[in-house]
mmCIF file of C-alpha atoms and ligand atoms in Angstrom:
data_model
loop_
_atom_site.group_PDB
_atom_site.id
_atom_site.type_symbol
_atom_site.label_atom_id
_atom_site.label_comp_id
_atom_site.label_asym_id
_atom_site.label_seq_id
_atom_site.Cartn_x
_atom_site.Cartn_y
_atom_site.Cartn_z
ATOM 1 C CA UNK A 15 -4.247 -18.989 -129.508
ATOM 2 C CA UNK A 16 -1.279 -16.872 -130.186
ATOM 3 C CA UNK A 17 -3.063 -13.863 -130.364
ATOM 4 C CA UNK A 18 -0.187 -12.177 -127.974
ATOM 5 C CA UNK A 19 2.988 -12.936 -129.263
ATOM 6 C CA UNK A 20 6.232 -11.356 -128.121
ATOM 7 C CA UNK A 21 8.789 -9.496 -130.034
ATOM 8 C CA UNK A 22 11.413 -11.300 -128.959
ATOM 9 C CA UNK A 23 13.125 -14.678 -127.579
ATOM 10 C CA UNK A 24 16.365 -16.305 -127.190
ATOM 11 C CA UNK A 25 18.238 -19.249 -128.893
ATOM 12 C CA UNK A 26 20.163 -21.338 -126.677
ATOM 13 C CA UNK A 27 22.330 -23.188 -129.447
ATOM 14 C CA UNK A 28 23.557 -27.071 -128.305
ATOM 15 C CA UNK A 29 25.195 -28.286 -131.538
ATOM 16 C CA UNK A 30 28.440 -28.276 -130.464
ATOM 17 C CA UNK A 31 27.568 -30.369 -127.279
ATOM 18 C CA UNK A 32 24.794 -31.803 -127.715
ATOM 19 C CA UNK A 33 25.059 -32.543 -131.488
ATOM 20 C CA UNK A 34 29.149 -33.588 -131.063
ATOM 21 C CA UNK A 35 28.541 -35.548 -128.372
ATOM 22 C CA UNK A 36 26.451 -38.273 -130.532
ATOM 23 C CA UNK A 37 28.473 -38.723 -133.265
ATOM 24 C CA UNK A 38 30.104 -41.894 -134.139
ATOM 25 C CA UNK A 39 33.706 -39.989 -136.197
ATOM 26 C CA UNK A 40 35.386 -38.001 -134.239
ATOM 27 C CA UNK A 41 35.576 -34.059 -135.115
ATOM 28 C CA UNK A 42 38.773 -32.353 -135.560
ATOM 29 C CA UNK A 43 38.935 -29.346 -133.133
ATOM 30 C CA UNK A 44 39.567 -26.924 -136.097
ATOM 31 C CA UNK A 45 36.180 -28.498 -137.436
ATOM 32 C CA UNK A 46 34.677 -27.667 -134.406
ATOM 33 C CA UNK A 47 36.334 -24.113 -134.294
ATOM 34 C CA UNK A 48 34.683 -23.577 -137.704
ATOM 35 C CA UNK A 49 31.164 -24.369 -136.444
ATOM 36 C CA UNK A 50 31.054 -21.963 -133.249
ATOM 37 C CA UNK A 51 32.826 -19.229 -134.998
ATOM 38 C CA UNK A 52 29.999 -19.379 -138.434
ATOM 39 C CA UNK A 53 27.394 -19.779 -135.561
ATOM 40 C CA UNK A 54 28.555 -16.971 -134.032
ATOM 41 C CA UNK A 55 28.549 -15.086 -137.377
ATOM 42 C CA UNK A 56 24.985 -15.652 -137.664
ATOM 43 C CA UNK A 57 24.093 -14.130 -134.702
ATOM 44 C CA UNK A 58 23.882 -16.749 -132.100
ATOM 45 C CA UNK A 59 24.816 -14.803 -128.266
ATOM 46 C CA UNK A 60 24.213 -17.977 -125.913
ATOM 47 C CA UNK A 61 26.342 -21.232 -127.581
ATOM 48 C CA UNK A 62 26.871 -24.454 -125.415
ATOM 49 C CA UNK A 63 30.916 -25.183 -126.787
ATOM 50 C CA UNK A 64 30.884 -28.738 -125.010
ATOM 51 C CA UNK A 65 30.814 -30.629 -121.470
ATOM 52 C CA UNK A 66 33.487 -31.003 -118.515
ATOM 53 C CA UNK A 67 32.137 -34.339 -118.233
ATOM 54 C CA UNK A 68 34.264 -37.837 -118.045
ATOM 55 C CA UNK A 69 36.074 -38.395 -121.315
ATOM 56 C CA UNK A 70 35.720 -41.849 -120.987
ATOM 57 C CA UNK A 71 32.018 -41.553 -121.295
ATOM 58 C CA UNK A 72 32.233 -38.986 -124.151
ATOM 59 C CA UNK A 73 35.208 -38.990 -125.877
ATOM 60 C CA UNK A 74 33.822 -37.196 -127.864
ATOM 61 C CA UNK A 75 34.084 -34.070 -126.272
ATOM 62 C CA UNK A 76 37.161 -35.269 -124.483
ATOM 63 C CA UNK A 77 38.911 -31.785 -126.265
ATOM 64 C CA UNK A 78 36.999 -29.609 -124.074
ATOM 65 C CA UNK A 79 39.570 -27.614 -122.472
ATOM 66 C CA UNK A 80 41.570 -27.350 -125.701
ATOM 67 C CA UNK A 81 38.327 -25.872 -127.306
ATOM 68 C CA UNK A 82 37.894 -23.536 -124.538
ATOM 69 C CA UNK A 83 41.103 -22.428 -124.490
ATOM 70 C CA UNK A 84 41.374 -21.894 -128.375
ATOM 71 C CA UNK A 85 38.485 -20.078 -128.612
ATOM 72 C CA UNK A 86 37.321 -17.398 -126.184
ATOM 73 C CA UNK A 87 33.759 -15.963 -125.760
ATOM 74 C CA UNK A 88 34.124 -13.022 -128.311
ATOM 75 C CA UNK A 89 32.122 -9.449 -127.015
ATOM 76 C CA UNK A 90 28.282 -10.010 -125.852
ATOM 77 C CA UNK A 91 28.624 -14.038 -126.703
ATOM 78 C CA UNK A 92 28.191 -16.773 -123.479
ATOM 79 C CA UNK A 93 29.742 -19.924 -124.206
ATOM 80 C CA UNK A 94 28.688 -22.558 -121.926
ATOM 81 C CA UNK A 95 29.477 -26.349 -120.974
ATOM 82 C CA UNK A 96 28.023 -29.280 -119.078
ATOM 83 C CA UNK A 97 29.427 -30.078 -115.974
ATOM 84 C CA UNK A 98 28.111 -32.977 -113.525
ATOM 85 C CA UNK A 99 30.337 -32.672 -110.516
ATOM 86 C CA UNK A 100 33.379 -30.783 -108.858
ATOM 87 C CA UNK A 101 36.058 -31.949 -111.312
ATOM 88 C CA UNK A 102 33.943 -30.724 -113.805
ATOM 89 C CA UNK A 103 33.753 -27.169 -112.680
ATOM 90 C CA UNK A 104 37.280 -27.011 -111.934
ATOM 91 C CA UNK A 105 38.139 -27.584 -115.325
ATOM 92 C CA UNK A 106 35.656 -25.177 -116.384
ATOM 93 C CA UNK A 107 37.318 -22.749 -114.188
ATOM 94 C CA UNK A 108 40.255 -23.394 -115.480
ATOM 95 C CA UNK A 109 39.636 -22.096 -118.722
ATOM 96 C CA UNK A 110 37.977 -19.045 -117.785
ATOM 97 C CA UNK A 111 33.937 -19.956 -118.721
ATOM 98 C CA UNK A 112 31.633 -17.993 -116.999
ATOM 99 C CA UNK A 113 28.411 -20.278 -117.464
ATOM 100 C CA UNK A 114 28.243 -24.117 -116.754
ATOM 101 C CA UNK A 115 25.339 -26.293 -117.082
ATOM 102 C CA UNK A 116 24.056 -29.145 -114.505
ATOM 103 C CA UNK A 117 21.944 -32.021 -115.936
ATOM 104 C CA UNK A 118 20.075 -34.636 -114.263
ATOM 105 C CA UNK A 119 16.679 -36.886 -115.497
ATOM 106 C CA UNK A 120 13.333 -37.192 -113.568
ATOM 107 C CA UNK A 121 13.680 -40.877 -114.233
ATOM 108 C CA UNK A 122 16.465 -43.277 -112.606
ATOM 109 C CA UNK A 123 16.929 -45.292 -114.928
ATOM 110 C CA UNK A 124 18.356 -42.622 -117.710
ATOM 111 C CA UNK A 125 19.937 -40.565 -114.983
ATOM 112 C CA UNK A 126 22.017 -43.529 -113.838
ATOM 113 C CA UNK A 127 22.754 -44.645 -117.508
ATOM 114 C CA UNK A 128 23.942 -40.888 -117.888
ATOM 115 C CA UNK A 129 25.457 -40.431 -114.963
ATOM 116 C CA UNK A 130 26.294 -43.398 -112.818
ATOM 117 C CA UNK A 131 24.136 -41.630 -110.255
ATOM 118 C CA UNK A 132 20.784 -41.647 -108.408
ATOM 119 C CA UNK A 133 18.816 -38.396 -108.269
ATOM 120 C CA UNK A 134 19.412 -37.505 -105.124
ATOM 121 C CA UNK A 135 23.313 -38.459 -105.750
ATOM 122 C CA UNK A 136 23.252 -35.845 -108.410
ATOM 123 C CA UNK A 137 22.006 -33.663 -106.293
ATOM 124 C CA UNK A 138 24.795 -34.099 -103.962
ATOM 125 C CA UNK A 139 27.204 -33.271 -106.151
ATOM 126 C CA UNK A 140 24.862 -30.190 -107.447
ATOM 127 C CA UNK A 141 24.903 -28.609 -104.286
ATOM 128 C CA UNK A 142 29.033 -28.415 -104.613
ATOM 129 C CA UNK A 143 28.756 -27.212 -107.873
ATOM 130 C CA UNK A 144 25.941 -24.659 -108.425
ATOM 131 C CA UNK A 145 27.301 -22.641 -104.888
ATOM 132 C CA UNK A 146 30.900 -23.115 -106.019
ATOM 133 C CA UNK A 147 30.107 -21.651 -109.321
ATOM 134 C CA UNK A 148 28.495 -18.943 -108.100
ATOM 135 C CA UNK A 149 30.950 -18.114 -105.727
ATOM 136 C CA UNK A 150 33.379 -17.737 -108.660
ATOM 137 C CA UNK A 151 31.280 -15.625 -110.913
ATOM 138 C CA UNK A 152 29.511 -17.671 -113.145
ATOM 139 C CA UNK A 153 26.219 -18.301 -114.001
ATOM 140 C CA UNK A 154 25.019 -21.698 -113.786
ATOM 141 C CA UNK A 155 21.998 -22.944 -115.958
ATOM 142 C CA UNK A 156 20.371 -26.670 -115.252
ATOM 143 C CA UNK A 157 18.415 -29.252 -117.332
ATOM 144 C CA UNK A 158 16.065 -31.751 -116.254
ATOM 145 C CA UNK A 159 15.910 -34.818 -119.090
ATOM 146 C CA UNK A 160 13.434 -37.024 -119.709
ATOM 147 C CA UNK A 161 10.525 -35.024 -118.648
ATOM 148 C CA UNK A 162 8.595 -36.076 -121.490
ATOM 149 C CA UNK A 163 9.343 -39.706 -121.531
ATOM 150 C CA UNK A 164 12.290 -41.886 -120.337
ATOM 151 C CA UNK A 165 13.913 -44.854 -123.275
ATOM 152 C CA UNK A 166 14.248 -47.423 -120.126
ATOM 153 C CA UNK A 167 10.750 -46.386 -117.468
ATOM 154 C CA UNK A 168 8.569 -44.815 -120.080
ATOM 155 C CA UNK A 169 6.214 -42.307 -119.091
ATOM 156 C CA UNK A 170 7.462 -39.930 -115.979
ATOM 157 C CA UNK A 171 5.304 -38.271 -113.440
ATOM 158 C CA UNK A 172 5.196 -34.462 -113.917
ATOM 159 C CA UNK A 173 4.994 -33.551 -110.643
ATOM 160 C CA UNK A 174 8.768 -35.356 -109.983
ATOM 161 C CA UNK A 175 10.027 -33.082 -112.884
ATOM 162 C CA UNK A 176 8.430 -30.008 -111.134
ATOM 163 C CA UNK A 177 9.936 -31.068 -108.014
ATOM 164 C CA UNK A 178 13.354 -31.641 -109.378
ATOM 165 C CA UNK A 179 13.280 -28.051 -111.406
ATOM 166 C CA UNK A 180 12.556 -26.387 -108.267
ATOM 167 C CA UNK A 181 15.023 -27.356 -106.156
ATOM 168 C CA UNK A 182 17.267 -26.521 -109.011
ATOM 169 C CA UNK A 183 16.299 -23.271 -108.972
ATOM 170 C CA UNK A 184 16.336 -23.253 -105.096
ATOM 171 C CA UNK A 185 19.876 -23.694 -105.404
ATOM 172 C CA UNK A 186 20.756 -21.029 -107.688
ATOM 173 C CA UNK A 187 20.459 -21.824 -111.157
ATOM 174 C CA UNK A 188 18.814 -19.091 -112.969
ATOM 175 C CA UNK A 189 17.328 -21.255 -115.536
ATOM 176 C CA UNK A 190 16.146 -24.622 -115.718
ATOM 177 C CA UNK A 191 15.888 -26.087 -119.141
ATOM 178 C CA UNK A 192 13.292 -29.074 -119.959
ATOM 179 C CA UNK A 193 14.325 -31.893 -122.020
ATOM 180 C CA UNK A 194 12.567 -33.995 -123.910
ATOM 181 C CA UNK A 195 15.054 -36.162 -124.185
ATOM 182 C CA UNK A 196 14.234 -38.542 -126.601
ATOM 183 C CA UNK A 197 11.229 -36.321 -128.198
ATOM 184 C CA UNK A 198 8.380 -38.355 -127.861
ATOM 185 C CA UNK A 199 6.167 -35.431 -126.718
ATOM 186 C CA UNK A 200 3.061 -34.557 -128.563
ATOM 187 C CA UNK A 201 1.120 -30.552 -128.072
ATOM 188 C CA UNK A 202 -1.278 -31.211 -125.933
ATOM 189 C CA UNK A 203 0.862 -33.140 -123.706
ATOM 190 C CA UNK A 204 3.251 -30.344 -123.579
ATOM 191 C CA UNK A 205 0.544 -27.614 -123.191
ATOM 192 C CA UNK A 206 -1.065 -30.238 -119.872
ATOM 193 C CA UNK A 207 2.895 -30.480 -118.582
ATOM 194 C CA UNK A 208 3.836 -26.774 -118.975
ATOM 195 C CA UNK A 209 0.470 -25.600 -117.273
ATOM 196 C CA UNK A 210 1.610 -27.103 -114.631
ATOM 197 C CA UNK A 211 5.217 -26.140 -114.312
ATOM 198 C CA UNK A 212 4.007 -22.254 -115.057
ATOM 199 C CA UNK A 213 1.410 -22.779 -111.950
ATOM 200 C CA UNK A 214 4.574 -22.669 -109.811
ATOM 201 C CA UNK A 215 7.196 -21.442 -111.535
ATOM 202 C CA UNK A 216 7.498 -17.876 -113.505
ATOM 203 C CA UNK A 217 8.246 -18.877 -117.619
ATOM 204 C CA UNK A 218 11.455 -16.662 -117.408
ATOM 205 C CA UNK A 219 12.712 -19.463 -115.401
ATOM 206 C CA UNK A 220 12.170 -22.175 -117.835
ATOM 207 C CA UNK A 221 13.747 -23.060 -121.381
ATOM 208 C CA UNK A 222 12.700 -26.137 -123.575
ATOM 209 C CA UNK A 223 14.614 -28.433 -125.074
ATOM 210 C CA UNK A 224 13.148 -30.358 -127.586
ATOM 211 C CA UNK A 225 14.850 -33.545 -129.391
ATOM 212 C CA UNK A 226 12.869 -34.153 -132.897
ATOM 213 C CA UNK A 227 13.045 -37.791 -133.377
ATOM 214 C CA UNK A 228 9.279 -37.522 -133.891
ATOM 215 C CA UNK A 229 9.321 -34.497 -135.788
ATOM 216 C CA UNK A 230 6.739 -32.662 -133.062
ATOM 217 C CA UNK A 231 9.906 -30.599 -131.785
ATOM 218 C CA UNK A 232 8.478 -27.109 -133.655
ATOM 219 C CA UNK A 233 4.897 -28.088 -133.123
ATOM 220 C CA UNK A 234 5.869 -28.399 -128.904
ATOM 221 C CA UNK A 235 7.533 -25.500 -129.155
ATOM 222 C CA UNK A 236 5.045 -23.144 -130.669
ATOM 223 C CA UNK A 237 3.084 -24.439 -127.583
ATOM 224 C CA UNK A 238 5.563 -23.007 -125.218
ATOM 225 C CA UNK A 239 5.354 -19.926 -127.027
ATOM 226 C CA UNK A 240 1.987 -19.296 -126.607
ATOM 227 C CA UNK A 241 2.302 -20.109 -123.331
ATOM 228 C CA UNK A 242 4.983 -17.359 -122.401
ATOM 229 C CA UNK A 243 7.782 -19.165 -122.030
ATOM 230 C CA UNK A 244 10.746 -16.997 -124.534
ATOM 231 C CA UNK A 245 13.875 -19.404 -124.009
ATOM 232 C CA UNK A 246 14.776 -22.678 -126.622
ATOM 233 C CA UNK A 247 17.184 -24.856 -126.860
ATOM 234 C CA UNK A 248 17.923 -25.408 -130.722
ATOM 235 C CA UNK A 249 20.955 -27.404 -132.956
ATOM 236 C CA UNK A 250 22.165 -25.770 -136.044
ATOM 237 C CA UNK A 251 20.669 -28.459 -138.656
ATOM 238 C CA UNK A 252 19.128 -30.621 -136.187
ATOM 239 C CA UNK A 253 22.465 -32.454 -135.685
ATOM 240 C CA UNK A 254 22.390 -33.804 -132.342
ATOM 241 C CA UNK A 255 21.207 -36.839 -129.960
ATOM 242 C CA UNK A 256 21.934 -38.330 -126.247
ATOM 243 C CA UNK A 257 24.910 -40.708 -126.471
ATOM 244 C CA UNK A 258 22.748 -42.510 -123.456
ATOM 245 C CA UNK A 259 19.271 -42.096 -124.477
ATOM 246 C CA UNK A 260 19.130 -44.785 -127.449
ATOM 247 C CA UNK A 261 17.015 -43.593 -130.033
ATOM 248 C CA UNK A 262 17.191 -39.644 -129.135
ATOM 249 C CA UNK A 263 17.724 -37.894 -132.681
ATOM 250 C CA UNK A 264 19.037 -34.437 -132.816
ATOM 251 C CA UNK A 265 17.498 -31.609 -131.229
ATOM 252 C CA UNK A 266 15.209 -29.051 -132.969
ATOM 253 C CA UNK A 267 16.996 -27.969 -135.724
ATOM 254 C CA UNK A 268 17.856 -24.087 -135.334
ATOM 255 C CA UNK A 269 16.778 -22.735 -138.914
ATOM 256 C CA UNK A 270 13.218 -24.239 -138.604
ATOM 257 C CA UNK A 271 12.878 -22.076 -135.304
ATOM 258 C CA UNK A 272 14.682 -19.026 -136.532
ATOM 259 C CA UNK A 273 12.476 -19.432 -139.947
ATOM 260 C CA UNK A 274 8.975 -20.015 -137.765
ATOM 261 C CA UNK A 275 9.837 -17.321 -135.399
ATOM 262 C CA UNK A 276 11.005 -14.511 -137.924
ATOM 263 C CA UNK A 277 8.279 -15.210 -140.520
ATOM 264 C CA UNK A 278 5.728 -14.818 -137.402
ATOM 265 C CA UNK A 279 7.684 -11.726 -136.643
ATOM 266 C CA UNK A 280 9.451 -12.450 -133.723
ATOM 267 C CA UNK A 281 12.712 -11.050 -133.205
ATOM 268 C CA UNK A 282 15.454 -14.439 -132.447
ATOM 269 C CA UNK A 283 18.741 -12.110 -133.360
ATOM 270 C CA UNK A 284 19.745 -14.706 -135.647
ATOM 271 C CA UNK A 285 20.715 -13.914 -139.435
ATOM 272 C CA UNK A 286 18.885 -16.848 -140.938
ATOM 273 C CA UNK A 287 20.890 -17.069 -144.320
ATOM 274 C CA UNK A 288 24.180 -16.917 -142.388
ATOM 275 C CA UNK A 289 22.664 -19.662 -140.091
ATOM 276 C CA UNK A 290 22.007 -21.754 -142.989
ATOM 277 C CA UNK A 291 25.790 -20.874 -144.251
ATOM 278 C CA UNK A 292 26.532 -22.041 -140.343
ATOM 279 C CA UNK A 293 24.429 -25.718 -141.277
ATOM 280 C CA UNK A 294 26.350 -26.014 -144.607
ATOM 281 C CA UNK A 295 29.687 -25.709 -142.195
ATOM 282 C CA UNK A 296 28.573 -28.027 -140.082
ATOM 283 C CA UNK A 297 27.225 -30.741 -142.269
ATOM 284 C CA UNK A 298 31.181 -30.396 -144.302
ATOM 285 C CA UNK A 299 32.843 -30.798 -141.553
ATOM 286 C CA UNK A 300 30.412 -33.525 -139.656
ATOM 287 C CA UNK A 301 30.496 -35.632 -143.016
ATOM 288 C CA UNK A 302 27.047 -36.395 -143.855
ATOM 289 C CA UNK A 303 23.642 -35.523 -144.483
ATOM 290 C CA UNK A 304 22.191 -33.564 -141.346
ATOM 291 C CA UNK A 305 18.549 -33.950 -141.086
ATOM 292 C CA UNK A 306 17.375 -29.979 -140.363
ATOM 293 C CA UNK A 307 14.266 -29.039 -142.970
ATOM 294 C CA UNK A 308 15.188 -25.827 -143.314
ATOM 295 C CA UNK A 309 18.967 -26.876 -143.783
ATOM 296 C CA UNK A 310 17.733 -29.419 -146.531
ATOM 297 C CA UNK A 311 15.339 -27.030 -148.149
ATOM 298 C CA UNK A 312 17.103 -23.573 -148.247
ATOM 299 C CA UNK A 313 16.115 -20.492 -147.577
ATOM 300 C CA UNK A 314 12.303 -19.612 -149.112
ATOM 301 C CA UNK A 315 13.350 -18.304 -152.745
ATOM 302 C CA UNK A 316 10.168 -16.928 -154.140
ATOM 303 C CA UNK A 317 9.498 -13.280 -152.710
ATOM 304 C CA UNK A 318 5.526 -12.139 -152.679
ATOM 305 C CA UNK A 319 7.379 -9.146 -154.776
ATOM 306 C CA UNK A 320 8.340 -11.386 -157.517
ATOM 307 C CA UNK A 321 4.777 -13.544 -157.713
ATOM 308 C CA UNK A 322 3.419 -10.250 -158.890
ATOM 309 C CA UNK A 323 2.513 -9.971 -162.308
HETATM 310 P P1 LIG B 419 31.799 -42.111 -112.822
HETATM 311 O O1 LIG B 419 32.567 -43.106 -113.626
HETATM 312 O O2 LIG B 419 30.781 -42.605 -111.848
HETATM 313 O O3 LIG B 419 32.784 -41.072 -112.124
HETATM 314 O O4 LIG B 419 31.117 -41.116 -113.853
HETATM 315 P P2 LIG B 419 33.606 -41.116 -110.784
HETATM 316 O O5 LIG B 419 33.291 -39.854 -110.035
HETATM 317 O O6 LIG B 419 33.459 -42.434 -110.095
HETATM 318 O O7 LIG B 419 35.101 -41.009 -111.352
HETATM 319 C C1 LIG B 419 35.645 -42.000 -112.223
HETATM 320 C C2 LIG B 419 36.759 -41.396 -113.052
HETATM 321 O O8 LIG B 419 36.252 -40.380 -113.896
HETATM 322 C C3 LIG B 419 37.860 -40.744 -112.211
HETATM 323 O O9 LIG B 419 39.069 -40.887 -112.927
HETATM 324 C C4 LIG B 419 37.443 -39.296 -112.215
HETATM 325 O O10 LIG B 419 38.543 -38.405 -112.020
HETATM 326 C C5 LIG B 419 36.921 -39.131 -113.641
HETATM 327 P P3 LIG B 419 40.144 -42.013 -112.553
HETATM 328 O O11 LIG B 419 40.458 -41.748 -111.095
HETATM 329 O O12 LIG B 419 39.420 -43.326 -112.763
HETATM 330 O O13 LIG B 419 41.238 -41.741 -113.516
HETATM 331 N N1 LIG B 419 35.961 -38.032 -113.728
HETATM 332 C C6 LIG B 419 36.094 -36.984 -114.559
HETATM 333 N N2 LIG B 419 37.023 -36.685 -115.489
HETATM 334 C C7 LIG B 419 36.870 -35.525 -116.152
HETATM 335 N N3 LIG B 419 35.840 -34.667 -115.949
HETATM 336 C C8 LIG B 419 34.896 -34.941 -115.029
HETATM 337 C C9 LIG B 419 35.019 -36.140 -114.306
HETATM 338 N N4 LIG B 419 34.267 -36.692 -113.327
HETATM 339 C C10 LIG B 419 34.858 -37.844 -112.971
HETATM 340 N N5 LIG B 419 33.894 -34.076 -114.828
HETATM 341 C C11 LIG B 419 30.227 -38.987 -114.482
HETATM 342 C C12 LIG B 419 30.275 -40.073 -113.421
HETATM 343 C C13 LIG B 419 29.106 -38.054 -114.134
HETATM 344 C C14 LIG B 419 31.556 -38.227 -114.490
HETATM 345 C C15 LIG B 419 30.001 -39.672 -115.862
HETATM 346 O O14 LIG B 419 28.886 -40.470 -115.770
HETATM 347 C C16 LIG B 419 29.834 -38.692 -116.985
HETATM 348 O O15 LIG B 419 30.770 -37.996 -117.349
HETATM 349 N N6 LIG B 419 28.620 -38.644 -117.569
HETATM 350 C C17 LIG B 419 28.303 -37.676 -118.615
HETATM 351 C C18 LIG B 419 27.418 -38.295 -119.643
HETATM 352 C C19 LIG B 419 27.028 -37.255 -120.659
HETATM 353 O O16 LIG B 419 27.726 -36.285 -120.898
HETATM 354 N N7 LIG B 419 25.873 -37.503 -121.308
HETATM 355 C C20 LIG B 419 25.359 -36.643 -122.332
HETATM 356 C C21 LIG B 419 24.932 -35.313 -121.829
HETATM 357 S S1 LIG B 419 23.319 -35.284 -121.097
HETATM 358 C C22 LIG B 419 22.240 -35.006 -122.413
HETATM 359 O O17 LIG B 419 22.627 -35.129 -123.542
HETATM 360 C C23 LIG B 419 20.828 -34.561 -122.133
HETATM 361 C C24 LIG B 419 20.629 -33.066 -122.373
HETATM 362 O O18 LIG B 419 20.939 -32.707 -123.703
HETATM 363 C C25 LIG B 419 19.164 -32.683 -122.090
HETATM 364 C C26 LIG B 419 18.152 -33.560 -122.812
HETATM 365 O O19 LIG B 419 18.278 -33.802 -124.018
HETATM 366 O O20 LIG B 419 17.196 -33.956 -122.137
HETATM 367 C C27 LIG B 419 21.507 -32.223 -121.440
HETATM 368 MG MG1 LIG B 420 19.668 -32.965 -125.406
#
C-alpha cells in the first residue's frame, strides 16, 4: 500500500459554494470577497466561487453574479460555479466564467429534493448545457452525489453511479467528481466502489468529493490516492454541507489534506500556513467555530530540529 505515491495532485476548493451554500446567516459579499482572495493567497488555482442555481432554493448564493463580476479569475486561477440548466449557464456566461459545474445524484430521491428533477430530466437539461458550454469556451466539470449513500433511499447501486459518470463524460465533461454526499463511506467501501469505477474509467477522469460528517473523509481519500486517482474536492476548514442532504456536514476540510499530503511529500501547491490564515478568514467572517482539525489545532509547532538536545 502506498508504496508509489505521486509528486503531485490538485485541490479543487468548494468553500465558497459548497460551504456558503449551508449556512443559516447570510454572508456579506465583501466577506465572501475576503475568503476567495486569502484562498487564493495560499495557493489554491481551481476555486468553486458559487452556483447559477435558483435563488429561491439557495439564497444563499443568490449574489452570484455580483461575486463574479466583483472578482475576476486573477492569472493561472479557474473559478468555477454550479449550474443545473440553461438559465444557469447563461448567467454564467454573462459574467465571463470559463468553467461551470453540472450536478446530479445516483439516487431519485436526493436528486429530486435537489433539483426538482428525475435523472434522466437532469440529463435533459445536461445535454443543453455541457454542448452549449463548450461551444462557448468553457470547460465544464460534473458531479455525481450520493454515490456513497443517499439521506432518503440509503445504500445506492454502484453500477448506476458508473453509469451516470459515463455518460457524463460521454457528453463532454472532462471530469466527473464523486460525492459522498452525506459522508457515510468507510475505506474499504471506497477502495470496492473505486475498483470498479477505475475498471472503466481512466483516474484522470475522476475527482472525489468527500463530506466528513463521519470523520472517514481523509481516511477515503488516502484510499483514492493509492489508487491513482490525483484530483479532491476539499473546504477551507471543513465549512460546508448540502442545504438538501439533511445531515451532510462540511466537506473534507482543506488543511488536513494539504497537511497529509505535504508531510507524505506530495506536492498540493498550497502554502499551508497561509491556508490556515485563509481558515482564520473564513471562520471571522462565517461567525463561528468551523470544525477543520487542522484549522482547530494549528500548524505542527515542534520542529524534529528543535527536539534535539
Ligand atoms: P425548479 O423550481 O424546478 O425550476 O428548480 P424551474 O425550471 O421550474 O423554474 C422555476 C423558477 O426558477 C423560474 O422563475 C426560473 O426562471 C427560475 P420564475 O419564472 O418562477 O420567476 N430558475 C432559475 N433562476 C436562476 N438561475 C437558475 C434558474 N433555473 C430556474 N439556474 C432548479 C429547478 C434546478 C433550478 C432548482 O432545483 C435549483 O436551483 N436547485 C439547486 C439546489 C442546489 O444548489 N443544491 C446544492 C448544490 S448540490 C450539492 O451540494 C452536492 C455537491 O456538493 C456534491 C456532493 O456533495 O455530493 C455538488
Ligand atoms: Mg458537496
Amino acid at each position: 500500500m502506498l508504496e508509489e505515491l505521486p509528486d503531485a495532485v490538485s485541490i479543487y476548493e468548494v468553500s465558497p459554494r459548497d460551504g456558503l451554500q449551508n449556512e443559516a446567516t447570510p454572508i456579506p459579499i465583501e466577506g465572501k470577497r475576503e475568503i476567495v482572495l486569502a484562498l487564493v493567497r495560499a495557493g489554491l488555482k481551481r476555486i468553486e466561487l458559487t452556483s447559477f442555481v435558483s435563488p429561491r432554493w439557495v439564497p444563499q448564493l443568490a449574489d452570484a453574479e455580483e461575486l463574479s463580476r466583483s472578482l475576476p479569475a486573477p492569472e493561472g486561477v479557474v473559478f468555477s460555479a454550479l449550474c443545473p440548466n440553461a438559465k444557469g449557464l447563461e448567467r454564467a456566461r454573462a459574467v465571463g466564467l470559463r468553467e461551470v459545474a453540472v450536478f446530479l445524484s445516483a439516487s431519485e430521491t436526493h436528486n429530486r429534493k435537489n433539483t426538482n428533477k428525475t435523472i434522466e430530466q437532469s440529463f435533459e437539461a445536461f445535454s443543453e448545457v455541457v454542448p452549449g458550454a463548450l461551444a462557448a469556451g468553457m470547460r465544464v466539470r460534473a458531479y455525481v452525489s450520493t454515490v456513497w449513500g443517499c439521506p432518503y433511499e440509503g445504500s445506492v447501486a454502484p453500477a448506476v453511479s458508473l453509469e451516470i459518470t459515463e455518460r457524463l463524460l460521454e457528453l463532454g465533461c472532462y471530469q466527473v467528481s464523486l460525492g459522498d454526499t452525506i459522508g457515510v463511506g468507510t475505506p474499504l467501501q471506497t477502495r470496492e466502489l473505486l475498483k470498479g469505477f477505475l475498471a472503466e474509467i481512466p483516474a484522470t477522469k475522476l475527482a472525489l468529493h468527500f463530506h466528513d460528517t463521519r470523520g472517514t473523509a481523509l481516511a477515503n481519500a488516502l484510499i483514492g490516492l493509492e489508487l491513482g486517482l490525483r484530483d479532491f474536492d476539499a473546504s477551507v476548514a471543513g465549512v460546508g454541507g448540502c442545504p438538501y442532504a439533511p445531515g451532510a456536514a462540511g466537506n473534507l476540510a482543506t488543511e488536513d489534506l494539504v497537511y497529509m499530503l505535504e508531510g507524505m511529500g506530495v506536492k498540493t501547491g498550497v502554502n499551508l500556513d497561509l491556508l490556515i490564515e485563509a481558515g482564520r478568514v473564513a471562520e471571522r467572517v462565517i461567525g463561528h467555530r468551523l470544525p477543520g482539525k487542522v484549522h482547530q489545532a494549528g500548524p505542527r509547532v515542534l520542529r524534529t530540529e528543535s527536539m534535539r538536545p
